[in-house]
mmCIF file of C-alpha atoms in Angstrom:
data_model
loop_
_atom_site.group_PDB
_atom_site.id
_atom_site.type_symbol
_atom_site.label_atom_id
_atom_site.label_comp_id
_atom_site.label_asym_id
_atom_site.label_seq_id
_atom_site.Cartn_x
_atom_site.Cartn_y
_atom_site.Cartn_z
ATOM 1 C CA MET C 1 -36.531 6.307 96.909
ATOM 2 C CA SER C 2 -39.148 3.937 95.548
ATOM 3 C CA ASP C 3 -39.044 0.248 94.673
ATOM 4 C CA ALA C 4 -39.066 1.060 90.942
ATOM 5 C CA PRO C 5 -35.919 0.150 89.020
ATOM 6 C CA GLU C 6 -33.232 2.782 89.259
ATOM 7 C CA SER C 7 -33.170 4.959 86.174
ATOM 8 C CA ILE C 8 -29.966 5.725 84.300
ATOM 9 C CA LEU C 9 -29.371 8.096 81.394
ATOM 10 C CA ILE C 10 -26.486 7.231 79.062
ATOM 11 C CA VAL C 11 -25.186 10.159 76.995
ATOM 12 C CA ASP C 12 -22.784 8.925 74.316
ATOM 13 C CA ASP C 13 -22.554 9.453 70.561
ATOM 14 C CA GLU C 14 -20.993 6.042 69.889
ATOM 15 C CA GLN C 15 -23.988 3.789 69.245
ATOM 16 C CA SER C 16 -22.014 0.589 69.898
ATOM 17 C CA ILE C 17 -20.993 1.828 73.364
ATOM 18 C CA THR C 18 -24.518 3.028 74.119
ATOM 19 C CA ASP C 19 -26.000 -0.312 73.071
ATOM 20 C CA PHE C 20 -23.463 -2.328 75.050
ATOM 21 C CA VAL C 21 -23.762 -0.285 78.244
ATOM 22 C CA SER C 22 -27.544 -0.128 77.950
ATOM 23 C CA TYR C 23 -27.797 -3.899 77.482
ATOM 24 C CA SER C 24 -25.457 -4.565 80.419
ATOM 25 C CA LEU C 25 -27.412 -2.289 82.752
ATOM 26 C CA LYS C 26 -30.843 -3.534 81.666
ATOM 27 C CA LYS C 27 -29.635 -7.087 82.284
ATOM 28 C CA GLU C 28 -28.968 -6.004 85.899
ATOM 29 C CA GLY C 29 -32.492 -4.611 86.270
ATOM 30 C CA PHE C 30 -31.908 -0.902 85.648
ATOM 31 C CA SER C 31 -34.217 1.299 83.596
ATOM 32 C CA VAL C 32 -32.092 2.914 80.870
ATOM 33 C CA ASP C 33 -32.595 5.853 78.508
ATOM 34 C CA THR C 34 -30.053 7.125 75.998
ATOM 35 C CA ALA C 35 -29.092 10.376 74.335
ATOM 36 C CA ALA C 36 -26.618 10.887 71.472
ATOM 37 C CA ASN C 37 -25.384 14.361 72.444
ATOM 38 C CA GLY C 38 -25.195 16.791 75.332
ATOM 39 C CA GLU C 39 -28.182 18.905 74.342
ATOM 40 C CA GLU C 40 -30.434 15.859 73.968
ATOM 41 C CA GLY C 41 -29.141 14.490 77.271
ATOM 42 C CA LEU C 42 -29.726 17.738 79.131
ATOM 43 C CA ALA C 43 -33.281 17.951 77.775
ATOM 44 C CA ALA C 44 -33.919 14.369 78.945
ATOM 45 C CA ALA C 45 -32.445 15.157 82.369
ATOM 46 C CA MET C 46 -34.854 18.074 82.744
ATOM 47 C CA ARG C 47 -37.877 15.920 81.804
ATOM 48 C CA LYS C 48 -37.306 12.832 83.945
ATOM 49 C CA ASP C 49 -36.005 12.039 87.404
ATOM 50 C CA TYR C 50 -32.857 9.960 86.874
ATOM 51 C CA ASP C 51 -30.814 8.225 89.554
ATOM 52 C CA LEU C 52 -27.501 8.386 87.671
ATOM 53 C CA PHE C 53 -25.923 9.739 84.478
ATOM 54 C CA ILE C 54 -23.295 7.893 82.426
ATOM 55 C CA LEU C 55 -21.606 10.404 80.212
ATOM 56 C CA ASP C 56 -19.013 10.531 77.450
ATOM 57 C CA ILE C 57 -16.824 13.643 77.326
ATOM 58 C CA MET C 58 -16.321 13.905 73.572
ATOM 59 C CA LEU C 59 -19.803 14.644 72.278
ATOM 60 C CA PRO C 60 -21.012 16.672 69.300
ATOM 61 C CA GLY C 61 -22.227 20.132 70.287
ATOM 62 C CA MET C 62 -22.242 20.432 74.069
ATOM 63 C CA ASP C 63 -19.400 18.255 75.365
ATOM 64 C CA GLY C 64 -19.536 16.114 78.464
ATOM 65 C CA TYR C 65 -17.665 18.664 80.581
ATOM 66 C CA GLU C 66 -20.322 21.297 79.908
ATOM 67 C CA PHE C 67 -23.148 18.803 80.453
ATOM 68 C CA CYS C 68 -21.674 17.863 83.819
ATOM 69 C CA ARG C 69 -21.155 21.507 84.832
ATOM 70 C CA ARG C 70 -24.780 22.313 84.003
ATOM 71 C CA ILE C 71 -26.105 19.286 85.886
ATOM 72 C CA LYS C 72 -24.025 20.080 88.954
ATOM 73 C CA ALA C 73 -25.063 23.780 88.855
ATOM 74 C CA ASP C 74 -28.780 22.931 88.790
ATOM 75 C CA ALA C 75 -30.392 22.681 92.246
ATOM 76 C CA GLN C 76 -32.813 19.997 91.023
ATOM 77 C CA LEU C 77 -30.125 17.819 89.416
ATOM 78 C CA CYS C 78 -26.886 18.406 91.347
ATOM 79 C CA HIS C 79 -27.457 15.426 93.666
ATOM 80 C CA ILE C 80 -27.510 12.936 90.783
ATOM 81 C CA PRO C 81 -24.192 11.093 90.368
ATOM 82 C CA VAL C 82 -22.305 11.442 87.091
ATOM 83 C CA VAL C 83 -19.993 8.676 85.864
ATOM 84 C CA LEU C 84 -17.735 9.766 83.003
ATOM 85 C CA VAL C 85 -16.937 6.979 80.527
ATOM 86 C CA THR C 86 -14.449 8.292 77.986
ATOM 87 C CA ALA C 87 -11.470 7.596 75.740
ATOM 88 C CA LYS C 88 -9.643 10.556 77.320
ATOM 89 C CA THR C 89 -7.032 8.778 79.439
ATOM 90 C CA THR C 90 -4.496 11.303 80.703
ATOM 91 C CA VAL C 91 -4.312 12.346 84.322
ATOM 92 C CA GLU C 92 -5.098 15.904 83.191
ATOM 93 C CA ASP C 93 -8.266 14.652 81.471
ATOM 94 C CA GLN C 94 -9.319 12.791 84.600
ATOM 95 C CA ILE C 95 -8.684 15.833 86.795
ATOM 96 C CA ALA C 96 -10.618 18.056 84.378
ATOM 97 C CA GLY C 97 -13.545 15.622 84.447
ATOM 98 C CA LEU C 98 -13.615 15.406 88.218
ATOM 99 C CA ASN C 99 -13.273 19.193 88.471
ATOM 100 C CA THR C 100 -16.560 19.571 86.556
ATOM 101 C CA GLY C 101 -18.273 17.746 89.408
ATOM 102 C CA ALA C 102 -18.223 14.199 88.051
ATOM 103 C CA ASP C 103 -18.440 11.541 90.735
ATOM 104 C CA ALA C 104 -16.419 8.854 88.921
ATOM 105 C CA TYR C 105 -14.225 8.499 85.834
ATOM 106 C CA ILE C 106 -13.602 5.362 83.802
ATOM 107 C CA THR C 107 -11.694 5.093 80.526
ATOM 108 C CA LYS C 108 -12.606 3.235 77.331
ATOM 109 C CA PRO C 109 -12.116 0.447 76.708
ATOM 110 C CA PHE C 110 -13.459 -0.580 80.086
ATOM 111 C CA GLU C 111 -14.260 -3.771 81.895
ATOM 112 C CA PRO C 112 -18.087 -4.055 82.140
ATOM 113 C CA LYS C 113 -17.849 -5.420 85.697
ATOM 114 C CA LEU C 114 -15.912 -2.325 86.749
ATOM 115 C CA LEU C 115 -18.516 -0.001 85.249
ATOM 116 C CA LEU C 116 -21.282 -1.930 87.001
ATOM 117 C CA ALA C 117 -19.378 -1.736 90.297
ATOM 118 C CA LEU C 118 -18.988 2.038 89.889
ATOM 119 C CA VAL C 119 -22.672 2.431 89.061
ATOM 120 C CA ASN C 120 -23.727 0.384 92.078
ATOM 121 C CA SER C 121 -21.311 2.243 94.352
ATOM 122 C CA GLN C 122 -22.591 5.647 93.230
ATOM 123 C CA LEU C 123 -26.217 4.566 93.633
ATOM 124 C CA GLN C 124 -25.520 3.209 97.127
ATOM 125 C CA ASN C 125 -23.862 6.493 98.099
ATOM 126 C CA ARG C 126 -26.867 8.401 96.758
ATOM 127 C CA LYS C 127 -29.231 6.241 98.839
ATOM 128 C CA LYS C 128 -27.163 6.842 101.977
ATOM 129 C CA ILE C 129 -27.162 10.599 101.442
ATOM 130 C CA HIS C 130 -30.901 10.567 100.721
ATOM 131 C CA ALA C 131 -31.537 8.622 103.947
ATOM 132 C CA LEU C 132 -29.452 11.067 105.993
ATOM 133 C CA LEU C 133 -31.308 14.065 104.602
ATOM 134 C CA ASN C 134 -34.786 12.638 105.212
#
């Protein structure tokens, strides 16, 4: 891992959420890219080396479940943590999200400090795993 800012891809079709999360993360020193749907997000994930994905479930076209399944099935991307940020609040929804391989699940509306804590926790875990493997 380099000293460059950690890079996060936000995949969400709600522009207000994307703007808010992007602003909050940039304020903390992260590099942030955005995508408005699953296909666009997957294409971005294939082009650039991200440290973490923040993903809505309800997306036009490819939904967040499918995006997560594809990321976790790809040998080059499966190590990248996925945080689901969604309006789907039932226990069944949360189980379904985690069963796709997501590393964390947070429901909208959310407390920005909680999202930041989850992001930092997932990035710390990724660094620890990376250090153990190298």
